[in-house]
Amino acid sequence: MNPVEVVENVYWVGAVDWNLRDFHGYETRRGTTYNAYLIVDEKKALVDTVKHPFRGMLVDRIRKVTNLEDINYIIINHIEKDHSSSLPYIMQQAQKATIVTTERGKEGLTKYYGEHGWNFLTVKTGDELNLGNKTLKFVEAPMLHWPDSMFTYLQEDSVLMPNDAFGQHLASSQRFDDEIDWDVLMDEAAKYYANILMPMASLIVRKIEELRDLGLKPKIIAPSHGIIWRSSPEKIVSLYLEWSKGEAEKAAVIVYDTMWGSTEKMAYEIAEAIGRSGVKVKLFRLHVSDKAEIMKEILNAKAVIIGSPTINNSMFLTVSAFLTYVIGLRPREKVWATFGSYGWGGGAVRKINKLLEEARFEVIEPSVQAQYAPTEDDLQRCRELGGKIAEMIKSK
Ligand code: FEO
């Protein structure tokens, strides 16, 4: 296990998790990485650790550069266990190390791992740590991704280590953006933003402005997951600004499930009408689709249309689960519409509308509902709904 030099005397010492397929509910079809960085100076600092099962890889890579016993600081940018769960193991060997983290980080690490008598140095935005020739500057970043989160900036080399921000769940033998298929990288960066960071959109805009106000101009952005941005870090920063402001393509996404084919027939009819109007549309049946992929498409769309059959006076379980997921992620600047089928009392569409309205999403009326199987009149109403959505998208 070899380290990879990021800049002189700064090494990637993380781990590649090729087989991860689920990250707390987010389908990670291309695996992920847990990135940790070792800075070698008069004092030595390790920035973040890795998920516990990968601790051996971390230690192997560190030992190619230095002894663990010689590490002076372990910077914990974020306590979530994919980054911190090797800390107790590392601290058994790096016994003279001081853990550098935020106040919330110290509190969370103690609650996760107990009292060990570890030395802590808690830091706030603007605090600096001199390692000899290199200086670390810290920027608190609460809720990007958890309340404890912070960014670490290596001043002399202009390397930003923002932990979860700007990451991707993407396993690769390459470490840098100029070494990898750019389409795959962009696909995974968008999917990661949509499934992890989208609820914090306004915080992201403010944090990027704060970095500029602090005079930080990263030449390299080295996140804690995926590929390191070194060829054009400004590209991912400007994409984060666009996504966070709700900028999207003139496109629609239809998300539905079906019991006996009626709701599916309506979904196809709505999709046809949108497509005929010259607006791009993608259709996902939840039973066979990844939520994470759908969220990426919603990020890039201006309209979302949700469909469900009625079962037990309510919506399908897959639709209910998806609504819980999508409402939690709070996509911005979308219009929403609903449709569905029922046998007798109905209930699915009414309940979907209620959830969307409670989330303060803009819902286009009227919804389209069909009893048992859609009639020609019902299908005409689907076409009209599709046409109306297409016109709204074009005007936005
Ligand atoms: Fe990659 Fe919030 O942990």
mmCIF file of C-alpha atoms and ligand atoms in Angstrom:
data_model
loop_
_atom_site.group_PDB
_atom_site.id
_atom_site.type_symbol
_atom_site.label_atom_id
_atom_site.label_comp_id
_atom_site.label_asym_id
_atom_site.label_seq_id
_atom_site.Cartn_x
_atom_site.Cartn_y
_atom_site.Cartn_z
ATOM 1 C CA MET A 1 0.000 0.000 0.000
ATOM 2 C CA ASN A 2 1.756 3.110 -1.198
ATOM 3 C CA PRO A 3 0.980 6.720 -0.379
ATOM 4 C CA VAL A 4 0.353 9.152 -3.238
ATOM 5 C CA GLU A 5 2.051 12.550 -3.210
ATOM 6 C CA VAL A 6 -0.450 15.403 -3.540
ATOM 7 C CA VAL A 7 2.133 18.199 -3.277
ATOM 8 C CA GLU A 8 5.641 18.081 -1.840
ATOM 9 C CA ASN A 9 5.515 16.484 1.625
ATOM 10 C CA VAL A 10 1.742 16.021 1.546
ATOM 11 C CA TYR A 11 0.515 12.482 0.893
ATOM 12 C CA TRP A 12 -2.820 10.793 0.292
ATOM 13 C CA VAL A 13 -2.836 7.861 2.743
ATOM 14 C CA GLY A 14 -6.498 6.836 2.495
ATOM 15 C CA ALA A 15 -8.347 3.719 1.380
ATOM 16 C CA VAL A 16 -10.415 2.705 -1.645
ATOM 17 C CA ASP A 17 -13.663 0.875 -0.842
ATOM 18 C CA TRP A 18 -14.461 -0.788 -4.164
ATOM 19 C CA ASN A 19 -17.411 -2.762 -2.843
ATOM 20 C CA LEU A 20 -19.514 -0.231 -0.954
ATOM 21 C CA ARG A 21 -23.009 -0.267 -2.456
ATOM 22 C CA ASP A 22 -24.984 1.576 0.220
ATOM 23 C CA PHE A 23 -23.990 4.696 2.140
ATOM 24 C CA HIS A 24 -26.779 5.275 4.668
ATOM 25 C CA GLY A 25 -29.403 4.652 1.998
ATOM 26 C CA TYR A 26 -27.563 6.219 -0.957
ATOM 27 C CA GLU A 27 -26.830 3.538 -3.576
ATOM 28 C CA THR A 28 -23.101 3.832 -4.316
ATOM 29 C CA ARG A 29 -22.767 1.807 -7.517
ATOM 30 C CA ARG A 30 -19.174 2.906 -8.055
ATOM 31 C CA GLY A 31 -17.969 2.363 -4.462
ATOM 32 C CA THR A 32 -16.147 5.128 -2.604
ATOM 33 C CA THR A 33 -12.878 6.166 -0.992
ATOM 34 C CA TYR A 34 -12.016 7.400 2.486
ATOM 35 C CA ASN A 35 -9.327 10.012 1.957
ATOM 36 C CA ALA A 36 -6.806 10.868 4.652
ATOM 37 C CA TYR A 37 -3.776 13.122 4.162
ATOM 38 C CA LEU A 38 -0.380 13.082 5.858
ATOM 39 C CA ILE A 39 1.588 16.336 6.079
ATOM 40 C CA VAL A 40 5.285 15.933 6.812
ATOM 41 C CA ASP A 41 7.106 18.913 8.272
ATOM 42 C CA GLU A 42 9.033 19.623 11.479
ATOM 43 C CA LYS A 43 5.733 18.507 13.016
ATOM 44 C CA LYS A 44 3.695 15.799 11.317
ATOM 45 C CA ALA A 45 -0.065 15.974 10.919
ATOM 46 C CA LEU A 46 -2.589 13.403 9.757
ATOM 47 C CA VAL A 47 -5.772 14.950 8.367
ATOM 48 C CA ASP A 48 -8.726 12.600 9.010
ATOM 49 C CA THR A 49 -8.668 8.807 9.288
ATOM 50 C CA VAL A 50 -10.666 6.126 7.424
ATOM 51 C CA LYS A 51 -13.593 3.777 8.062
ATOM 52 C CA HIS A 52 -12.531 1.229 10.654
ATOM 53 C CA PRO A 53 -12.306 -1.930 8.440
ATOM 54 C CA PHE A 54 -9.754 -0.058 6.299
ATOM 55 C CA ARG A 55 -7.469 1.007 9.170
ATOM 56 C CA GLY A 56 -4.743 -1.431 8.071
ATOM 57 C CA MET A 57 -4.466 0.258 4.662
ATOM 58 C CA LEU A 58 -4.177 3.662 6.338
ATOM 59 C CA VAL A 59 -1.426 2.451 8.646
ATOM 60 C CA ASP A 60 0.475 0.732 5.803
ATOM 61 C CA ARG A 61 0.520 3.908 3.750
ATOM 62 C CA ILE A 62 1.524 6.111 6.693
ATOM 63 C CA ARG A 63 4.377 3.761 7.599
ATOM 64 C CA LYS A 64 5.863 4.168 4.106
ATOM 65 C CA VAL A 65 6.442 7.824 5.042
ATOM 66 C CA THR A 66 6.798 7.960 8.829
ATOM 67 C CA ASN A 67 6.225 6.084 12.063
ATOM 68 C CA LEU A 68 2.822 6.518 13.648
ATOM 69 C CA GLU A 69 4.597 7.222 16.895
ATOM 70 C CA ASP A 70 6.046 10.385 15.299
ATOM 71 C CA ILE A 71 2.700 11.951 14.376
ATOM 72 C CA ASN A 72 2.162 15.159 16.350
ATOM 73 C CA TYR A 73 -1.363 16.093 15.288
ATOM 74 C CA ILE A 74 -4.441 14.272 14.049
ATOM 75 C CA ILE A 75 -6.847 16.719 12.487
ATOM 76 C CA ILE A 76 -10.453 15.504 12.673
ATOM 77 C CA ASN A 77 -12.418 17.602 10.196
ATOM 78 C CA HIS A 78 -15.574 15.556 10.764
ATOM 79 C CA ILE A 79 -16.566 12.886 13.271
ATOM 80 C CA GLU A 80 -18.879 10.762 11.081
ATOM 81 C CA LYS A 81 -17.635 7.207 11.371
ATOM 82 C CA ASP A 82 -16.500 6.842 7.761
ATOM 83 C CA HIS A 83 -13.746 9.315 8.732
ATOM 84 C CA SER A 84 -13.213 8.903 12.460
ATOM 85 C CA SER A 85 -13.765 5.240 13.328
ATOM 86 C CA SER A 86 -10.068 4.361 12.976
ATOM 87 C CA LEU A 87 -9.104 7.076 15.457
ATOM 88 C CA PRO A 88 -9.040 4.879 18.598
ATOM 89 C CA TYR A 89 -6.804 2.355 16.770
ATOM 90 C CA ILE A 90 -4.477 5.067 15.471
ATOM 91 C CA MET A 91 -4.278 6.757 18.880
ATOM 92 C CA GLN A 92 -3.087 3.508 20.465
ATOM 93 C CA GLN A 93 0.070 3.919 18.382
ATOM 94 C CA ALA A 94 0.298 7.664 17.848
ATOM 95 C CA GLN A 95 0.444 8.193 21.575
ATOM 96 C CA LYS A 96 1.976 11.639 21.535
ATOM 97 C CA ALA A 97 -0.528 13.011 19.013
ATOM 98 C CA THR A 98 -2.890 15.846 19.834
ATOM 99 C CA ILE A 99 -6.340 15.660 18.250
ATOM 100 C CA VAL A 100 -7.267 18.936 16.554
ATOM 101 C CA THR A 101 -10.975 19.466 16.011
ATOM 102 C CA THR A 102 -13.878 21.823 16.716
ATOM 103 C CA GLU A 103 -15.558 22.005 20.111
ATOM 104 C CA ARG A 104 -18.496 20.013 18.663
ATOM 105 C CA GLY A 105 -15.968 17.561 17.215
ATOM 106 C CA LYS A 106 -14.381 16.952 20.615
ATOM 107 C CA GLU A 107 -17.813 16.428 22.192
ATOM 108 C CA GLY A 108 -18.861 13.993 19.445
ATOM 109 C CA LEU A 109 -15.618 12.000 19.497
ATOM 110 C CA THR A 110 -15.916 11.575 23.261
ATOM 111 C CA LYS A 111 -19.519 10.390 22.929
ATOM 112 C CA TYR A 112 -18.629 7.966 20.123
ATOM 113 C CA TYR A 113 -15.409 6.514 21.546
ATOM 114 C CA GLY A 114 -15.438 7.284 25.299
ATOM 115 C CA GLU A 115 -12.888 8.950 27.567
ATOM 116 C CA HIS A 116 -9.327 7.901 26.720
ATOM 117 C CA GLY A 117 -7.352 10.793 28.191
ATOM 118 C CA TRP A 118 -6.526 11.963 24.656
ATOM 119 C CA ASN A 119 -5.023 15.435 24.231
ATOM 120 C CA PHE A 120 -7.370 17.754 22.365
ATOM 121 C CA LEU A 121 -6.791 21.137 20.791
ATOM 122 C CA THR A 122 -10.121 22.716 19.839
ATOM 123 C CA VAL A 123 -10.072 25.267 17.034
ATOM 124 C CA LYS A 124 -12.351 27.918 15.530
ATOM 125 C CA THR A 125 -12.497 29.718 12.214
ATOM 126 C CA GLY A 126 -9.288 31.625 11.583
ATOM 127 C CA ASP A 127 -7.131 29.632 14.006
ATOM 128 C CA GLU A 128 -3.780 28.507 12.633
ATOM 129 C CA LEU A 129 -1.407 25.669 13.467
ATOM 130 C CA ASN A 130 2.225 26.003 12.466
ATOM 131 C CA LEU A 131 3.983 22.748 11.547
ATOM 132 C CA GLY A 132 7.385 24.291 10.726
ATOM 133 C CA ASN A 133 7.390 25.365 7.106
ATOM 134 C CA LYS A 134 3.722 24.697 6.563
ATOM 135 C CA THR A 135 0.729 26.275 8.282
ATOM 136 C CA LEU A 136 -2.778 24.918 8.677
ATOM 137 C CA LYS A 137 -5.715 27.307 8.875
ATOM 138 C CA PHE A 138 -9.095 26.091 10.081
ATOM 139 C CA VAL A 139 -12.569 27.131 8.963
ATOM 140 C CA GLU A 140 -15.590 25.828 10.861
ATOM 141 C CA ALA A 141 -18.230 24.450 8.493
ATOM 142 C CA PRO A 142 -21.191 23.408 10.667
ATOM 143 C CA MET A 143 -23.718 21.187 8.845
ATOM 144 C CA LEU A 144 -21.321 20.578 5.941
ATOM 145 C CA HIS A 145 -21.920 17.785 6.763
ATOM 146 C CA TRP A 146 -22.624 17.652 10.525
ATOM 147 C CA PRO A 147 -22.452 20.304 13.271
ATOM 148 C CA ASP A 148 -18.827 19.344 14.037
ATOM 149 C CA SER A 149 -17.527 19.720 10.466
ATOM 150 C CA MET A 150 -14.631 21.978 9.562
ATOM 151 C CA PHE A 151 -12.318 22.627 6.609
ATOM 152 C CA THR A 152 -8.512 22.567 6.896
ATOM 153 C CA TYR A 153 -6.473 24.777 4.565
ATOM 154 C CA LEU A 154 -2.768 24.260 3.975
ATOM 155 C CA GLN A 155 -1.692 27.825 3.349
ATOM 156 C CA GLU A 156 1.732 27.541 1.702
ATOM 157 C CA ASP A 157 0.492 24.983 -0.861
ATOM 158 C CA SER A 158 -3.066 26.348 -1.217
ATOM 159 C CA VAL A 159 -4.588 22.918 -0.537
ATOM 160 C CA LEU A 160 -8.131 22.893 0.857
ATOM 161 C CA MET A 161 -9.174 19.740 2.715
ATOM 162 C CA PRO A 162 -12.938 20.268 3.158
ATOM 163 C CA ASN A 163 -13.816 16.715 4.175
ATOM 164 C CA ASP A 164 -17.285 15.811 2.780
ATOM 165 C CA ALA A 165 -17.721 18.971 0.689
ATOM 166 C CA PHE A 166 -16.783 18.615 -3.008
ATOM 167 C CA GLY A 167 -16.525 14.809 -2.694
ATOM 168 C CA GLN A 168 -17.840 11.938 -4.774
ATOM 169 C CA HIS A 169 -18.612 8.320 -3.971
ATOM 170 C CA LEU A 170 -16.262 6.965 -6.598
ATOM 171 C CA ALA A 171 -13.730 4.163 -6.165
ATOM 172 C CA SER A 172 -10.776 4.482 -8.502
ATOM 173 C CA SER A 173 -7.124 3.574 -8.830
ATOM 174 C CA GLN A 174 -6.606 7.202 -9.909
ATOM 175 C CA ARG A 175 -6.456 9.981 -7.360
ATOM 176 C CA PHE A 176 -6.673 13.171 -9.429
ATOM 177 C CA ASP A 177 -9.259 14.807 -11.689
ATOM 178 C CA ASP A 178 -6.860 14.992 -14.656
ATOM 179 C CA GLU A 179 -6.419 11.213 -14.584
ATOM 180 C CA ILE A 180 -10.035 10.088 -14.737
ATOM 181 C CA ASP A 181 -12.986 10.051 -17.152
ATOM 182 C CA TRP A 182 -14.457 13.524 -16.614
ATOM 183 C CA ASP A 183 -18.046 12.444 -17.444
ATOM 184 C CA VAL A 184 -17.948 9.791 -14.719
ATOM 185 C CA LEU A 185 -16.427 12.276 -12.277
ATOM 186 C CA MET A 186 -19.087 14.915 -12.980
ATOM 187 C CA ASP A 187 -21.855 12.321 -12.764
ATOM 188 C CA GLU A 188 -20.696 11.191 -9.334
ATOM 189 C CA ALA A 189 -19.993 14.737 -8.086
ATOM 190 C CA ALA A 190 -23.568 15.763 -8.975
ATOM 191 C CA LYS A 191 -25.020 12.601 -7.435
ATOM 192 C CA TYR A 192 -23.037 13.179 -4.235
ATOM 193 C CA TYR A 193 -24.177 16.795 -3.964
ATOM 194 C CA ALA A 194 -27.819 15.832 -4.595
ATOM 195 C CA ASN A 195 -27.845 13.034 -2.019
ATOM 196 C CA ILE A 196 -25.639 14.476 0.726
ATOM 197 C CA LEU A 197 -25.331 18.245 0.592
ATOM 198 C CA MET A 198 -28.461 19.523 -1.153
ATOM 199 C CA PRO A 199 -30.342 20.325 2.102
ATOM 200 C CA MET A 200 -27.511 22.694 3.075
ATOM 201 C CA ALA A 201 -27.606 24.707 -0.167
ATOM 202 C CA SER A 202 -27.772 28.144 1.432
ATOM 203 C CA LEU A 203 -24.952 27.258 3.855
ATOM 204 C CA ILE A 204 -22.787 26.194 0.905
ATOM 205 C CA VAL A 205 -23.192 29.533 -0.850
ATOM 206 C CA ARG A 206 -22.296 31.379 2.361
ATOM 207 C CA LYS A 207 -19.302 29.106 3.034
ATOM 208 C CA ILE A 208 -17.860 29.639 -0.441
ATOM 209 C CA GLU A 209 -18.242 33.403 0.046
ATOM 210 C CA GLU A 210 -16.588 33.119 3.463
ATOM 211 C CA LEU A 211 -13.591 31.280 1.983
ATOM 212 C CA ARG A 212 -13.189 34.122 -0.516
ATOM 213 C CA ASP A 213 -13.529 36.725 2.261
ATOM 214 C CA LEU A 214 -10.786 34.924 4.206
ATOM 215 C CA GLY A 215 -8.570 35.198 1.111
ATOM 216 C CA LEU A 216 -8.362 31.422 0.598
ATOM 217 C CA LYS A 217 -7.815 30.561 -3.063
ATOM 218 C CA PRO A 218 -7.336 26.795 -3.255
ATOM 219 C CA LYS A 219 -5.215 25.456 -6.097
ATOM 220 C CA ILE A 220 -6.103 21.946 -4.968
ATOM 221 C CA ILE A 221 -9.307 20.736 -3.315
ATOM 222 C CA ALA A 222 -8.720 17.427 -1.578
ATOM 223 C CA PRO A 223 -12.041 16.086 -0.241
ATOM 224 C CA SER A 224 -12.546 13.073 1.996
ATOM 225 C CA HIS A 225 -14.306 11.000 -0.688
ATOM 226 C CA GLY A 226 -13.292 10.314 -4.269
ATOM 227 C CA ILE A 227 -11.046 12.252 -6.582
ATOM 228 C CA ILE A 228 -8.791 15.223 -5.745
ATOM 229 C CA TRP A 229 -9.497 18.373 -7.784
ATOM 230 C CA ARG A 230 -6.172 19.753 -8.992
ATOM 231 C CA SER A 231 -6.628 20.615 -12.693
ATOM 232 C CA SER A 232 -9.515 23.054 -12.232
ATOM 233 C CA PRO A 233 -10.812 23.273 -8.667
ATOM 234 C CA GLU A 234 -12.784 26.393 -9.588
ATOM 235 C CA LYS A 235 -14.999 24.191 -11.805
ATOM 236 C CA ILE A 236 -16.444 22.215 -8.895
ATOM 237 C CA VAL A 237 -16.798 25.379 -6.795
ATOM 238 C CA SER A 238 -18.820 27.094 -9.523
ATOM 239 C CA LEU A 239 -20.964 23.960 -9.978
ATOM 240 C CA TYR A 240 -21.688 23.937 -6.231
ATOM 241 C CA LEU A 241 -22.811 27.567 -6.498
ATOM 242 C CA GLU A 242 -25.103 26.753 -9.457
ATOM 243 C CA TRP A 243 -26.598 23.709 -7.752
ATOM 244 C CA SER A 244 -27.047 25.561 -4.470
ATOM 245 C CA LYS A 245 -28.943 28.357 -6.218
ATOM 246 C CA GLY A 246 -31.294 25.788 -7.800
ATOM 247 C CA GLU A 247 -30.075 26.374 -11.363
ATOM 248 C CA ALA A 248 -31.130 23.443 -13.567
ATOM 249 C CA GLU A 249 -31.729 22.322 -17.134
ATOM 250 C CA LYS A 250 -35.075 22.694 -18.884
ATOM 251 C CA ALA A 251 -35.958 19.106 -18.028
ATOM 252 C CA ALA A 252 -38.521 17.059 -16.106
ATOM 253 C CA VAL A 253 -38.333 13.856 -14.077
ATOM 254 C CA ILE A 254 -41.255 11.457 -13.616
ATOM 255 C CA VAL A 255 -41.001 9.188 -10.563
ATOM 256 C CA TYR A 256 -43.697 6.566 -10.074
ATOM 257 C CA ASP A 257 -44.566 3.027 -9.180
ATOM 258 C CA THR A 258 -47.319 0.820 -10.513
ATOM 259 C CA MET A 259 -49.425 -2.128 -9.360
ATOM 260 C CA TRP A 260 -51.258 -3.417 -12.465
ATOM 261 C CA GLY A 261 -49.936 -1.015 -15.092
ATOM 262 C CA SER A 262 -52.485 1.831 -14.896
ATOM 263 C CA THR A 263 -50.222 4.375 -13.191
ATOM 264 C CA GLU A 264 -47.410 3.360 -15.543
ATOM 265 C CA LYS A 265 -49.615 3.983 -18.585
ATOM 266 C CA MET A 266 -50.345 7.472 -17.249
ATOM 267 C CA ALA A 267 -46.628 8.088 -16.583
ATOM 268 C CA TYR A 268 -45.749 7.232 -20.193
ATOM 269 C CA GLU A 269 -48.511 9.472 -21.527
ATOM 270 C CA ILE A 270 -47.301 12.446 -19.453
ATOM 271 C CA ALA A 271 -43.706 11.762 -20.565
ATOM 272 C CA GLU A 272 -44.758 11.644 -24.238
ATOM 273 C CA ALA A 273 -46.522 14.989 -23.944
ATOM 274 C CA ILE A 274 -43.524 16.652 -22.263
ATOM 275 C CA GLY A 275 -41.136 15.226 -24.851
ATOM 276 C CA ARG A 276 -43.373 16.342 -27.752
ATOM 277 C CA SER A 277 -43.201 19.886 -26.387
ATOM 278 C CA GLY A 278 -39.433 19.850 -26.809
ATOM 279 C CA VAL A 279 -38.538 19.441 -23.137
ATOM 280 C CA LYS A 280 -36.240 16.657 -21.960
ATOM 281 C CA VAL A 281 -37.883 14.150 -19.650
ATOM 282 C CA LYS A 282 -36.696 11.065 -17.771
ATOM 283 C CA LEU A 283 -38.954 8.439 -16.267
ATOM 284 C CA PHE A 284 -38.120 6.224 -13.284
ATOM 285 C CA ARG A 285 -40.165 3.353 -11.904
ATOM 286 C CA LEU A 286 -39.145 3.207 -8.252
ATOM 287 C CA HIS A 287 -39.307 -0.581 -8.061
ATOM 288 C CA VAL A 288 -36.290 -0.859 -10.382
ATOM 289 C CA SER A 289 -34.477 2.467 -9.878
ATOM 290 C CA ASP A 290 -31.796 3.862 -7.549
ATOM 291 C CA LYS A 291 -32.982 6.718 -5.345
ATOM 292 C CA ALA A 292 -29.531 8.279 -5.608
ATOM 293 C CA GLU A 293 -29.661 8.346 -9.401
ATOM 294 C CA ILE A 294 -33.168 9.847 -9.344
ATOM 295 C CA MET A 295 -31.980 12.578 -6.959
ATOM 296 C CA LYS A 296 -29.153 13.471 -9.346
ATOM 297 C CA GLU A 297 -31.689 13.844 -12.164
ATOM 298 C CA ILE A 298 -33.970 15.949 -9.943
ATOM 299 C CA LEU A 299 -31.015 18.237 -9.167
ATOM 300 C CA ASN A 300 -30.704 18.882 -12.906
ATOM 301 C CA ALA A 301 -34.446 19.269 -13.609
ATOM 302 C CA LYS A 302 -37.024 22.027 -13.186
ATOM 303 C CA ALA A 303 -40.083 19.786 -12.664
ATOM 304 C CA VAL A 304 -40.783 16.590 -10.743
ATOM 305 C CA ILE A 305 -43.954 14.553 -11.340
ATOM 306 C CA ILE A 306 -44.848 11.869 -8.794
ATOM 307 C CA GLY A 307 -47.260 9.017 -9.491
ATOM 308 C CA SER A 308 -48.667 6.178 -7.384
ATOM 309 C CA PRO A 309 -51.489 3.670 -7.342
ATOM 310 C CA THR A 310 -53.642 3.563 -4.220
ATOM 311 C CA ILE A 311 -53.191 0.716 -1.788
ATOM 312 C CA ASN A 312 -54.955 0.570 1.587
ATOM 313 C CA ASN A 313 -56.175 4.162 1.091
ATOM 314 C CA SER A 314 -52.609 5.409 0.683
ATOM 315 C CA MET A 315 -49.646 5.406 -1.681
ATOM 316 C CA PHE A 316 -47.280 2.576 -2.573
ATOM 317 C CA LEU A 317 -44.559 1.919 0.002
ATOM 318 C CA THR A 318 -41.836 2.693 -2.557
ATOM 319 C CA VAL A 319 -43.437 6.090 -3.245
ATOM 320 C CA SER A 320 -43.822 6.815 0.456
ATOM 321 C CA ALA A 321 -40.164 5.946 1.099
ATOM 322 C CA PHE A 322 -39.030 8.064 -1.827
ATOM 323 C CA LEU A 323 -41.076 11.053 -0.666
ATOM 324 C CA THR A 324 -39.501 10.809 2.785
ATOM 325 C CA TYR A 325 -36.085 10.827 1.095
ATOM 326 C CA VAL A 326 -36.697 13.627 -1.407
ATOM 327 C CA ILE A 327 -38.497 15.929 1.038
ATOM 328 C CA GLY A 328 -35.592 15.531 3.486
ATOM 329 C CA LEU A 329 -33.138 16.562 0.761
ATOM 330 C CA ARG A 330 -35.203 19.701 -0.023
ATOM 331 C CA PRO A 331 -34.596 20.299 -3.755
ATOM 332 C CA ARG A 332 -34.971 23.992 -4.572
ATOM 333 C CA GLU A 333 -36.753 25.862 -7.338
ATOM 334 C CA LYS A 334 -38.741 22.897 -8.736
ATOM 335 C CA VAL A 335 -42.388 22.631 -9.727
ATOM 336 C CA TRP A 336 -44.173 19.446 -8.687
ATOM 337 C CA ALA A 337 -47.195 17.589 -10.057
ATOM 338 C CA THR A 338 -48.924 14.332 -9.154
ATOM 339 C CA PHE A 339 -50.989 11.590 -10.726
ATOM 340 C CA GLY A 340 -52.180 8.089 -9.940
ATOM 341 C CA SER A 341 -54.780 5.380 -10.174
ATOM 342 C CA TYR A 342 -57.179 3.831 -7.689
ATOM 343 C CA GLY A 343 -59.938 1.223 -7.468
ATOM 344 C CA TRP A 344 -62.587 2.665 -5.136
ATOM 345 C CA GLY A 345 -61.883 5.176 -2.323
ATOM 346 C CA GLY A 346 -58.560 6.544 -3.611
ATOM 347 C CA GLY A 347 -56.061 8.187 -1.279
ATOM 348 C CA ALA A 348 -52.598 8.006 -2.853
ATOM 349 C CA VAL A 349 -52.650 11.287 -4.766
ATOM 350 C CA ARG A 350 -54.372 13.146 -1.930
ATOM 351 C CA LYS A 351 -51.701 12.021 0.532
ATOM 352 C CA ILE A 352 -48.812 12.770 -1.835
ATOM 353 C CA ASN A 353 -50.166 16.289 -2.394
ATOM 354 C CA LYS A 354 -50.490 16.808 1.354
ATOM 355 C CA LEU A 355 -46.869 15.810 1.936
ATOM 356 C CA LEU A 356 -45.597 18.041 -0.873
ATOM 357 C CA GLU A 357 -47.640 20.993 0.354
ATOM 358 C CA GLU A 358 -46.446 20.500 3.938
ATOM 359 C CA ALA A 359 -42.903 20.614 2.550
ATOM 360 C CA ARG A 360 -43.869 23.937 0.895
ATOM 361 C CA PHE A 361 -43.134 22.645 -2.579
ATOM 362 C CA GLU A 362 -44.954 24.362 -5.465
ATOM 363 C CA VAL A 363 -47.567 21.821 -6.663
ATOM 364 C CA ILE A 364 -49.349 22.289 -9.999
ATOM 365 C CA GLU A 365 -53.101 21.630 -9.912
ATOM 366 C CA PRO A 366 -55.060 19.695 -10.905
ATOM 367 C CA SER A 367 -53.578 16.256 -10.337
ATOM 368 C CA VAL A 368 -54.716 13.499 -12.687
ATOM 369 C CA GLN A 369 -56.404 10.394 -11.304
ATOM 370 C CA ALA A 370 -57.857 7.365 -13.063
ATOM 371 C CA GLN A 371 -60.181 4.661 -11.690
ATOM 372 C CA TYR A 372 -59.031 1.087 -12.375
ATOM 373 C CA ALA A 373 -57.629 1.721 -15.871
ATOM 374 C CA PRO A 374 -57.134 5.132 -17.539
ATOM 375 C CA THR A 375 -59.818 5.967 -20.102
ATOM 376 C CA GLU A 376 -59.129 8.047 -23.205
ATOM 377 C CA ASP A 377 -60.374 11.075 -21.232
ATOM 378 C CA ASP A 378 -57.933 10.295 -18.428
ATOM 379 C CA LEU A 379 -55.067 9.930 -20.904
ATOM 380 C CA GLN A 380 -56.045 13.256 -22.487
ATOM 381 C CA ARG A 381 -55.787 14.865 -19.024
ATOM 382 C CA CYS A 382 -52.321 13.275 -18.680
ATOM 383 C CA ARG A 383 -51.308 14.822 -22.013
ATOM 384 C CA GLU A 384 -52.653 18.191 -20.870
ATOM 385 C CA LEU A 385 -50.719 17.943 -17.599
ATOM 386 C CA GLY A 386 -47.538 17.067 -19.522
ATOM 387 C CA GLY A 387 -48.067 20.002 -21.907
ATOM 388 C CA LYS A 388 -48.684 22.415 -19.031
ATOM 389 C CA ILE A 389 -45.544 21.281 -17.220
ATOM 390 C CA ALA A 390 -43.498 21.635 -20.406
ATOM 391 C CA GLU A 391 -44.728 25.200 -20.926
ATOM 392 C CA MET A 392 -43.929 26.104 -17.311
ATOM 393 C CA ILE A 393 -40.410 24.668 -17.692
ATOM 394 C CA LYS A 394 -39.833 26.595 -20.918
ATOM 395 C CA SER A 395 -40.928 29.838 -19.276
ATOM 396 C CA LYS A 396 -38.663 29.401 -16.232
HETATM 397 FE FE1 FEO B 1 -18.169 11.220 4.697
HETATM 398 FE FE2 FEO B 1 -20.407 12.966 6.714
HETATM 399 O O1 FEO B 1 -19.193 11.613 6.257
#
